[in-house]
Amino acid sequence: MNNVRCEVLIIGAGPAGMAAALAASESQKHIVMLDDNPRPGGQIWRDGPAAVLPTLAQFYRQAITALDNVTLLSGTKVVAQSGPQQLLYENDKGCGTIDYQRLILCCGARELLLPFPGWTLPGVTGAGGLQAQIKNGLSLQGERVVIAGSGPLLLAVADSVTQAGGKVTLLAEQASVTSLARFASGLWHWPEKVRQSLRLMNRHYRANSYVLEAQGQQRLTAVRVQQGGKVRTIDCSRLACGFGLVANIELAMLMGCRIENAAIAVDDMQQTSITNLYAAGECTGVGGSELALAEGAIAGYAASGNIASARALLEKRSKWQRFAAAVSQTFVLNPRLKTLGTADTFLCRCEDVSLGQISRHKGWTAAKLNSRCGMGACQGKICATAARYLLDWPLPQPRVPLTPVRLETLVNLTPQPPKDIN
């Protein structure tokens, strides 16, 4: 088992993590970045054979690579807290522990997927999931695609589908026309977003619309959609759904950080309720890459002792916090989405556990004790998150290990003496 030590440890190499590393590196402290993806960029700047990275993403990647005091451990996942200021990790080479003086959590967010009849059919994916497949080389040439759910991500996914040769037949946004018009009228505060929205606007975009059912036998052939006061059936070969994003806070909860509004609570310097533990990006509240970059830089400067540089970024962060608040208010989910699934609709796709099997319970723990819900590969990241929204359950307390790992990794939960990276 490999044991390493660093002064600043950053979990996550998305925009927030890279901004944090770049800021902290100015202090010449030894920094380790740990990320579960094969290449840095997170989900928004995900790389792949068919991905075209934005200029800003390329800048951050090149800047991080050029730093001799930053070590990036890609394809690596956190398993547990294995001691005071020590984390246990695993990758394809084995496992190890990292001792740190300062920790910055940039764990990002994941899609909220809500169950409805037929959502487990082949051809139905998450909106971000389809975008990730496209970046990895998936061709949609000649395919008819319906995109549904809520939030600005849907427009970006539609653009990716078109670039991959697919035909978007409907982009169903559940938010109302009134909410969208109010949001659009205030976009002038953020000129960058005006330009972006004009570039991404899709003629098949429809407000007050949501999927009722995915239809097909062996795979998806059509979707039934509520569009305003009408119900339509649309032929398609793919359906991509995403009902917003949910902060990844499991590691923070395990370490005892204070949680507010299902996100990690931080102060002006991005410090959590635990001394020397910072957080930035979507795990502190979903807000987009611009906010993540500002928060990451503030956290990096603060964690490395450069408070003056951190304070210089407060106004920039405030600007994008206002945008995040506007997005959040616009795309509040319609309560009717809680009623899409029926008693026999699967909630847990991994273990085939239906909504009817778990809806009578009072919380996630009771549901797991009485079914195999959450026992599959995702360890409840999809079904527990959906259940929390559908049934108004409290946040479940995460348990070790945070992710499925090899047995040889589990036996190393005992803290080990660290050594420096050569």
PDB file of C-alpha atoms in Angstrom, residues 103-344:
ATOM      1  CA  LEU A 103      -8.186  19.540   2.506  1.00  0.00           C
ATOM      2  CA  ILE A 104     -10.345  21.086  -0.252  1.00  0.00           C
ATOM      3  CA  LEU A 105     -13.450  19.169  -1.326  1.00  0.00           C
ATOM      4  CA  CYS A 106     -14.416  19.823  -4.957  1.00  0.00           C
ATOM      5  CA  CYS A 107     -16.627  16.762  -5.342  1.00  0.00           C
ATOM      6  CA  GLY A 108     -19.030  18.228  -7.886  1.00  0.00           C
ATOM      7  CA  ALA A 109     -22.613  17.111  -8.425  1.00  0.00           C
ATOM      8  CA  ARG A 110     -24.622  14.388 -10.124  1.00  0.00           C
ATOM      9  CA  GLU A 111     -27.885  14.291 -12.032  1.00  0.00           C
ATOM     10  CA  LEU A 112     -31.209  13.912 -10.300  1.00  0.00           C
ATOM     11  CA  LEU A 113     -33.049  11.094 -12.089  1.00  0.00           C
ATOM     12  CA  LEU A 114     -36.731  10.593 -11.280  1.00  0.00           C
ATOM     13  CA  PRO A 115     -38.526   7.302 -12.019  1.00  0.00           C
ATOM     14  CA  PHE A 116     -41.454   7.068 -14.418  1.00  0.00           C
ATOM     15  CA  PRO A 117     -42.963   4.075 -16.260  1.00  0.00           C
ATOM     16  CA  GLY A 118     -40.434   2.731 -18.755  1.00  0.00           C
ATOM     17  CA  TRP A 119     -37.416   4.679 -17.492  1.00  0.00           C
ATOM     18  CA  THR A 120     -35.343   1.479 -17.281  1.00  0.00           C
ATOM     19  CA  LEU A 121     -35.773   0.633 -20.988  1.00  0.00           C
ATOM     20  CA  PRO A 122     -32.597   0.476 -23.109  1.00  0.00           C
ATOM     21  CA  GLY A 123     -32.337   3.817 -24.879  1.00  0.00           C
ATOM     22  CA  VAL A 124     -33.318   5.855 -21.799  1.00  0.00           C
ATOM     23  CA  THR A 125     -30.415   7.605 -20.056  1.00  0.00           C
ATOM     24  CA  GLY A 126     -29.631  10.626 -17.973  1.00  0.00           C
ATOM     25  CA  ALA A 127     -29.201  13.852 -19.955  1.00  0.00           C
ATOM     26  CA  GLY A 128     -25.639  14.299 -18.741  1.00  0.00           C
ATOM     27  CA  GLY A 129     -25.090  10.569 -19.198  1.00  0.00           C
ATOM     28  CA  LEU A 130     -25.915  10.815 -22.900  1.00  0.00           C
ATOM     29  CA  GLN A 131     -23.634  13.819 -23.249  1.00  0.00           C
ATOM     30  CA  ALA A 132     -20.798  11.844 -21.639  1.00  0.00           C
ATOM     31  CA  GLN A 133     -21.361   8.965 -24.081  1.00  0.00           C
ATOM     32  CA  ILE A 134     -21.246  11.385 -27.007  1.00  0.00           C
ATOM     33  CA  LYS A 135     -17.933  12.817 -25.786  1.00  0.00           C
ATOM     34  CA  ASN A 136     -16.619   9.263 -25.591  1.00  0.00           C
ATOM     35  CA  GLY A 137     -17.414   8.736 -29.264  1.00  0.00           C
ATOM     36  CA  LEU A 138     -21.072   7.653 -29.443  1.00  0.00           C
ATOM     37  CA  SER A 139     -22.591   8.436 -32.859  1.00  0.00           C
ATOM     38  CA  LEU A 140     -26.283   9.340 -33.025  1.00  0.00           C
ATOM     39  CA  GLN A 141     -26.407   9.557 -36.797  1.00  0.00           C
ATOM     40  CA  GLY A 142     -30.027   9.365 -37.936  1.00  0.00           C
ATOM     41  CA  GLU A 143     -31.442   8.815 -34.411  1.00  0.00           C
ATOM     42  CA  ARG A 144     -34.492  10.648 -33.089  1.00  0.00           C
ATOM     43  CA  VAL A 145     -33.846  11.958 -29.573  1.00  0.00           C
ATOM     44  CA  VAL A 146     -36.163  13.414 -26.945  1.00  0.00           C
ATOM     45  CA  ILE A 147     -34.542  15.430 -24.150  1.00  0.00           C
ATOM     46  CA  ALA A 148     -36.579  16.144 -21.040  1.00  0.00           C
ATOM     47  CA  GLY A 149     -36.287  17.396 -17.474  1.00  0.00           C
ATOM     48  CA  SER A 150     -35.200  20.792 -16.217  1.00  0.00           C
ATOM     49  CA  GLY A 151     -32.360  23.274 -16.255  1.00  0.00           C
ATOM     50  CA  PRO A 152     -29.815  24.846 -18.629  1.00  0.00           C
ATOM     51  CA  LEU A 153     -27.990  21.519 -19.061  1.00  0.00           C
ATOM     52  CA  LEU A 154     -30.754  20.328 -21.383  1.00  0.00           C
ATOM     53  CA  LEU A 155     -29.794  22.933 -23.988  1.00  0.00           C
ATOM     54  CA  ALA A 156     -26.138  21.886 -23.877  1.00  0.00           C
ATOM     55  CA  VAL A 157     -27.142  18.240 -24.276  1.00  0.00           C
ATOM     56  CA  ALA A 158     -29.342  19.092 -27.267  1.00  0.00           C
ATOM     57  CA  ASP A 159     -26.376  20.825 -28.892  1.00  0.00           C
ATOM     58  CA  SER A 160     -24.202  17.746 -28.276  1.00  0.00           C
ATOM     59  CA  VAL A 161     -26.872  15.490 -29.806  1.00  0.00           C
ATOM     60  CA  THR A 162     -27.018  17.628 -32.946  1.00  0.00           C
ATOM     61  CA  GLN A 163     -23.226  17.655 -33.232  1.00  0.00           C
ATOM     62  CA  ALA A 164     -23.263  13.840 -32.984  1.00  0.00           C
ATOM     63  CA  GLY A 165     -25.682  13.547 -35.894  1.00  0.00           C
ATOM     64  CA  GLY A 166     -28.877  13.041 -33.930  1.00  0.00           C
ATOM     65  CA  LYS A 167     -32.188  14.809 -34.470  1.00  0.00           C
ATOM     66  CA  VAL A 168     -33.756  16.444 -31.417  1.00  0.00           C
ATOM     67  CA  THR A 169     -37.505  15.995 -31.841  1.00  0.00           C
ATOM     68  CA  LEU A 170     -38.469  17.586 -28.506  1.00  0.00           C
ATOM     69  CA  LEU A 171     -36.704  19.426 -25.700  1.00  0.00           C
ATOM     70  CA  ALA A 172     -39.218  19.275 -22.846  1.00  0.00           C
ATOM     71  CA  GLU A 173     -38.591  21.746 -20.005  1.00  0.00           C
ATOM     72  CA  GLN A 174     -40.880  21.359 -17.006  1.00  0.00           C
ATOM     73  CA  ALA A 175     -40.527  25.004 -15.880  1.00  0.00           C
ATOM     74  CA  SER A 176     -43.337  27.387 -16.800  1.00  0.00           C
ATOM     75  CA  VAL A 177     -43.253  30.004 -19.550  1.00  0.00           C
ATOM     76  CA  THR A 178     -43.624  32.716 -16.914  1.00  0.00           C
ATOM     77  CA  SER A 179     -40.569  31.526 -14.958  1.00  0.00           C
ATOM     78  CA  LEU A 180     -38.467  31.238 -18.103  1.00  0.00           C
ATOM     79  CA  ALA A 181     -39.492  34.690 -19.343  1.00  0.00           C
ATOM     80  CA  ARG A 182     -38.607  36.248 -15.984  1.00  0.00           C
ATOM     81  CA  PHE A 183     -35.216  34.502 -16.072  1.00  0.00           C
ATOM     82  CA  ALA A 184     -34.523  35.607 -19.660  1.00  0.00           C
ATOM     83  CA  SER A 185     -35.393  39.222 -18.882  1.00  0.00           C
ATOM     84  CA  GLY A 186     -32.704  39.333 -16.208  1.00  0.00           C
ATOM     85  CA  LEU A 187     -29.920  37.686 -18.237  1.00  0.00           C
ATOM     86  CA  TRP A 188     -28.495  41.081 -19.218  1.00  0.00           C
ATOM     87  CA  HIS A 189     -26.735  41.078 -15.835  1.00  0.00           C
ATOM     88  CA  TRP A 190     -24.534  38.271 -17.212  1.00  0.00           C
ATOM     89  CA  PRO A 191     -23.710  39.087 -20.877  1.00  0.00           C
ATOM     90  CA  GLU A 192     -21.701  35.861 -21.219  1.00  0.00           C
ATOM     91  CA  LYS A 193     -24.859  33.873 -20.577  1.00  0.00           C
ATOM     92  CA  VAL A 194     -26.855  35.885 -23.115  1.00  0.00           C
ATOM     93  CA  ARG A 195     -24.377  34.908 -25.817  1.00  0.00           C
ATOM     94  CA  GLN A 196     -24.369  31.300 -24.647  1.00  0.00           C
ATOM     95  CA  SER A 197     -28.171  31.044 -24.585  1.00  0.00           C
ATOM     96  CA  LEU A 198     -28.452  32.476 -28.096  1.00  0.00           C
ATOM     97  CA  ARG A 199     -25.943  29.927 -29.381  1.00  0.00           C
ATOM     98  CA  LEU A 200     -27.684  26.981 -27.694  1.00  0.00           C
ATOM     99  CA  MET A 201     -31.331  27.900 -28.281  1.00  0.00           C
ATOM    100  CA  ASN A 202     -33.231  25.023 -29.875  1.00  0.00           C
ATOM    101  CA  ARG A 203     -36.433  25.412 -31.928  1.00  0.00           C
ATOM    102  CA  HIS A 204     -37.880  22.266 -30.320  1.00  0.00           C
ATOM    103  CA  TYR A 205     -37.657  23.763 -26.807  1.00  0.00           C
ATOM    104  CA  ARG A 206     -41.037  23.608 -25.052  1.00  0.00           C
ATOM    105  CA  ALA A 207     -41.885  24.927 -21.591  1.00  0.00           C
ATOM    106  CA  ASN A 208     -44.343  23.345 -19.144  1.00  0.00           C
ATOM    107  CA  SER A 209     -43.582  19.915 -20.638  1.00  0.00           C
ATOM    108  CA  TYR A 210     -42.474  16.637 -19.091  1.00  0.00           C
ATOM    109  CA  VAL A 211     -42.312  12.915 -19.868  1.00  0.00           C
ATOM    110  CA  LEU A 212     -45.130  10.699 -18.613  1.00  0.00           C
ATOM    111  CA  GLU A 213     -43.952   7.347 -19.947  1.00  0.00           C
ATOM    112  CA  ALA A 214     -41.249   5.687 -22.026  1.00  0.00           C
ATOM    113  CA  GLN A 215     -42.727   3.053 -24.333  1.00  0.00           C
ATOM    114  CA  GLY A 216     -41.276  -0.049 -25.963  1.00  0.00           C
ATOM    115  CA  GLN A 217     -40.723  -3.781 -25.459  1.00  0.00           C
ATOM    116  CA  GLN A 218     -37.034  -4.674 -25.777  1.00  0.00           C
ATOM    117  CA  ARG A 219     -35.955  -1.042 -26.085  1.00  0.00           C
ATOM    118  CA  LEU A 220     -37.350   2.476 -26.340  1.00  0.00           C
ATOM    119  CA  THR A 221     -39.574   3.210 -29.329  1.00  0.00           C
ATOM    120  CA  ALA A 222     -41.637   6.230 -28.186  1.00  0.00           C
ATOM    121  CA  VAL A 223     -42.359   8.563 -25.284  1.00  0.00           C
ATOM    122  CA  ARG A 224     -45.637   9.923 -23.995  1.00  0.00           C
ATOM    123  CA  VAL A 225     -45.291  13.583 -23.020  1.00  0.00           C
ATOM    124  CA  GLN A 226     -47.444  16.091 -21.165  1.00  0.00           C
ATOM    125  CA  GLN A 227     -47.052  19.331 -23.104  1.00  0.00           C
ATOM    126  CA  GLY A 228     -49.089  22.121 -21.588  1.00  0.00           C
ATOM    127  CA  GLY A 229     -52.660  20.845 -21.522  1.00  0.00           C
ATOM    128  CA  LYS A 230     -52.087  18.153 -24.144  1.00  0.00           C
ATOM    129  CA  VAL A 231     -50.597  14.649 -24.103  1.00  0.00           C
ATOM    130  CA  ARG A 232     -48.466  13.704 -27.115  1.00  0.00           C
ATOM    131  CA  THR A 233     -46.799  10.461 -28.168  1.00  0.00           C
ATOM    132  CA  ILE A 234     -43.487  10.966 -29.960  1.00  0.00           C
ATOM    133  CA  ASP A 235     -41.529   8.276 -31.779  1.00  0.00           C
ATOM    134  CA  CYS A 236     -37.853   8.209 -30.805  1.00  0.00           C
ATOM    135  CA  SER A 237     -34.918   5.869 -30.276  1.00  0.00           C
ATOM    136  CA  ARG A 238     -33.377   7.734 -27.347  1.00  0.00           C
ATOM    137  CA  LEU A 239     -34.682   9.632 -24.349  1.00  0.00           C
ATOM    138  CA  ALA A 240     -32.320  11.704 -22.176  1.00  0.00           C
ATOM    139  CA  CYS A 241     -33.754  12.935 -18.870  1.00  0.00           C
ATOM    140  CA  GLY A 242     -32.248  15.138 -16.198  1.00  0.00           C
ATOM    141  CA  PHE A 243     -34.149  16.937 -13.443  1.00  0.00           C
ATOM    142  CA  GLY A 244     -31.332  19.157 -12.246  1.00  0.00           C
ATOM    143  CA  LEU A 245     -28.192  18.433 -10.247  1.00  0.00           C
ATOM    144  CA  VAL A 246     -27.587  17.228  -6.705  1.00  0.00           C
ATOM    145  CA  ALA A 247     -24.436  18.092  -4.761  1.00  0.00           C
ATOM    146  CA  ASN A 248     -22.051  15.233  -3.937  1.00  0.00           C
ATOM    147  CA  ILE A 249     -21.781  15.630  -0.169  1.00  0.00           C
ATOM    148  CA  GLU A 250     -21.237  12.055   1.042  1.00  0.00           C
ATOM    149  CA  LEU A 251     -17.560  12.513   1.925  1.00  0.00           C
ATOM    150  CA  ALA A 252     -18.286  15.814   3.658  1.00  0.00           C
ATOM    151  CA  MET A 253     -21.056  14.209   5.718  1.00  0.00           C
ATOM    152  CA  LEU A 254     -18.785  11.317   6.634  1.00  0.00           C
ATOM    153  CA  MET A 255     -16.190  13.801   7.898  1.00  0.00           C
ATOM    154  CA  GLY A 256     -18.768  15.703   9.948  1.00  0.00           C
ATOM    155  CA  CYS A 257     -19.152  18.898   7.892  1.00  0.00           C
ATOM    156  CA  ARG A 258     -22.247  20.996   8.449  1.00  0.00           C
ATOM    157  CA  ILE A 259     -24.794  20.574   5.644  1.00  0.00           C
ATOM    158  CA  GLU A 260     -27.306  23.245   4.609  1.00  0.00           C
ATOM    159  CA  ASN A 261     -29.923  22.855   1.872  1.00  0.00           C
ATOM    160  CA  ALA A 262     -28.376  19.519   0.840  1.00  0.00           C
ATOM    161  CA  ALA A 263     -24.983  21.156   0.176  1.00  0.00           C
ATOM    162  CA  ILE A 264     -21.770  21.715   2.129  1.00  0.00           C
ATOM    163  CA  ALA A 265     -22.002  24.879   4.238  1.00  0.00           C
ATOM    164  CA  VAL A 266     -18.976  27.204   3.888  1.00  0.00           C
ATOM    165  CA  ASP A 267     -17.924  30.673   5.089  1.00  0.00           C
ATOM    166  CA  ASP A 268     -16.572  33.604   3.051  1.00  0.00           C
ATOM    167  CA  MET A 269     -13.229  31.833   2.614  1.00  0.00           C
ATOM    168  CA  GLN A 270     -14.908  28.571   1.527  1.00  0.00           C
ATOM    169  CA  GLN A 271     -14.010  26.920   4.842  1.00  0.00           C
ATOM    170  CA  THR A 272     -16.449  24.318   6.138  1.00  0.00           C
ATOM    171  CA  SER A 273     -17.483  23.910   9.763  1.00  0.00           C
ATOM    172  CA  ILE A 274     -14.262  21.905  10.266  1.00  0.00           C
ATOM    173  CA  THR A 275     -10.954  23.755  10.642  1.00  0.00           C
ATOM    174  CA  ASN A 276      -8.544  23.329   7.708  1.00  0.00           C
ATOM    175  CA  LEU A 277     -11.264  21.707   5.582  1.00  0.00           C
ATOM    176  CA  TYR A 278     -12.540  23.741   2.635  1.00  0.00           C
ATOM    177  CA  ALA A 279     -15.084  23.089  -0.112  1.00  0.00           C
ATOM    178  CA  ALA A 280     -15.782  24.669  -3.487  1.00  0.00           C
ATOM    179  CA  GLY A 281     -17.830  24.158  -6.614  1.00  0.00           C
ATOM    180  CA  GLU A 282     -21.086  22.275  -7.073  1.00  0.00           C
ATOM    181  CA  CYS A 283     -20.762  20.363  -3.784  1.00  0.00           C
ATOM    182  CA  THR A 284     -21.400  23.674  -1.968  1.00  0.00           C
ATOM    183  CA  GLY A 285     -24.438  24.408  -4.141  1.00  0.00           C
ATOM    184  CA  VAL A 286     -25.019  24.028  -7.862  1.00  0.00           C
ATOM    185  CA  GLY A 287     -23.998  27.178  -9.729  1.00  0.00           C
ATOM    186  CA  GLY A 288     -22.124  26.429 -12.959  1.00  0.00           C
ATOM    187  CA  SER A 289     -18.489  26.495 -14.013  1.00  0.00           C
ATOM    188  CA  GLU A 290     -17.983  30.254 -13.561  1.00  0.00           C
ATOM    189  CA  LEU A 291     -18.993  30.102  -9.904  1.00  0.00           C
ATOM    190  CA  ALA A 292     -16.992  26.897  -9.408  1.00  0.00           C
ATOM    191  CA  LEU A 293     -13.838  28.570 -10.761  1.00  0.00           C
ATOM    192  CA  ALA A 294     -14.234  31.566  -8.441  1.00  0.00           C
ATOM    193  CA  GLU A 295     -14.966  29.410  -5.388  1.00  0.00           C
ATOM    194  CA  GLY A 296     -12.103  27.053  -6.199  1.00  0.00           C
ATOM    195  CA  ALA A 297      -9.598  29.885  -6.470  1.00  0.00           C
ATOM    196  CA  ILE A 298     -10.793  31.399  -3.175  1.00  0.00           C
ATOM    197  CA  ALA A 299     -10.490  28.018  -1.457  1.00  0.00           C
ATOM    198  CA  GLY A 300      -7.019  27.447  -2.918  1.00  0.00           C
ATOM    199  CA  TYR A 301      -5.751  30.819  -1.795  1.00  0.00           C
ATOM    200  CA  ALA A 302      -7.330  30.518   1.649  1.00  0.00           C
ATOM    201  CA  ALA A 303      -6.031  26.987   2.226  1.00  0.00           C
ATOM    202  CA  SER A 304      -2.500  28.107   1.314  1.00  0.00           C
ATOM    203  CA  GLY A 305      -2.610  31.205   3.534  1.00  0.00           C
ATOM    204  CA  ASN A 306      -3.014  33.873   0.819  1.00  0.00           C
ATOM    205  CA  ILE A 307      -6.070  35.606   2.268  1.00  0.00           C
ATOM    206  CA  ALA A 308      -5.535  38.868   0.361  1.00  0.00           C
ATOM    207  CA  SER A 309      -5.788  37.126  -3.030  1.00  0.00           C
ATOM    208  CA  ALA A 310      -8.836  35.203  -1.811  1.00  0.00           C
ATOM    209  CA  ARG A 311     -10.619  38.403  -0.794  1.00  0.00           C
ATOM    210  CA  ALA A 312      -9.900  39.957  -4.191  1.00  0.00           C
ATOM    211  CA  LEU A 313     -12.191  37.345  -5.753  1.00  0.00           C
ATOM    212  CA  LEU A 314     -15.203  37.858  -3.490  1.00  0.00           C
ATOM    213  CA  GLU A 315     -17.031  40.226  -5.846  1.00  0.00           C
ATOM    214  CA  LYS A 316     -16.539  37.873  -8.788  1.00  0.00           C
ATOM    215  CA  ARG A 317     -17.958  35.033  -6.717  1.00  0.00           C
ATOM    216  CA  SER A 318     -20.899  37.204  -5.661  1.00  0.00           C
ATOM    217  CA  LYS A 319     -21.724  37.929  -9.317  1.00  0.00           C
ATOM    218  CA  TRP A 320     -22.027  34.231 -10.147  1.00  0.00           C
ATOM    219  CA  GLN A 321     -23.800  33.431  -6.894  1.00  0.00           C
ATOM    220  CA  ARG A 322     -26.552  35.794  -8.026  1.00  0.00           C
ATOM    221  CA  PHE A 323     -26.762  33.926 -11.318  1.00  0.00           C
ATOM    222  CA  ALA A 324     -26.936  30.591  -9.484  1.00  0.00           C
ATOM    223  CA  ALA A 325     -29.783  31.924  -7.342  1.00  0.00           C
ATOM    224  CA  ALA A 326     -31.691  33.024 -10.458  1.00  0.00           C
ATOM    225  CA  VAL A 327     -31.271  29.582 -12.037  1.00  0.00           C
ATOM    226  CA  SER A 328     -32.407  27.872  -8.842  1.00  0.00           C
ATOM    227  CA  GLN A 329     -35.550  30.008  -8.614  1.00  0.00           C
ATOM    228  CA  THR A 330     -36.404  29.486 -12.286  1.00  0.00           C
ATOM    229  CA  PHE A 331     -36.094  25.723 -12.458  1.00  0.00           C
ATOM    230  CA  VAL A 332     -37.838  24.677  -9.236  1.00  0.00           C
ATOM    231  CA  LEU A 333     -39.372  21.264  -9.912  1.00  0.00           C
ATOM    232  CA  ASN A 334     -43.109  20.998 -10.340  1.00  0.00           C
ATOM    233  CA  PRO A 335     -44.597  18.846  -7.527  1.00  0.00           C
ATOM    234  CA  ARG A 336     -46.472  16.865 -10.205  1.00  0.00           C
ATOM    235  CA  LEU A 337     -43.158  15.182 -11.063  1.00  0.00           C
ATOM    236  CA  LYS A 338     -43.420  13.309  -7.753  1.00  0.00           C
ATOM    237  CA  THR A 339     -46.436  11.445  -9.087  1.00  0.00           C
ATOM    238  CA  LEU A 340     -44.992  10.144 -12.367  1.00  0.00           C
ATOM    239  CA  GLY A 341     -43.985   6.746 -10.991  1.00  0.00           C
ATOM    240  CA  THR A 342     -46.536   4.065 -10.123  1.00  0.00           C
ATOM    241  CA  ALA A 343     -46.330   1.442  -7.391  1.00  0.00           C
ATOM    242  CA  ASP A 344     -44.708  -1.061  -9.775  1.00  0.00           C
TER     243      ASP A 344
END
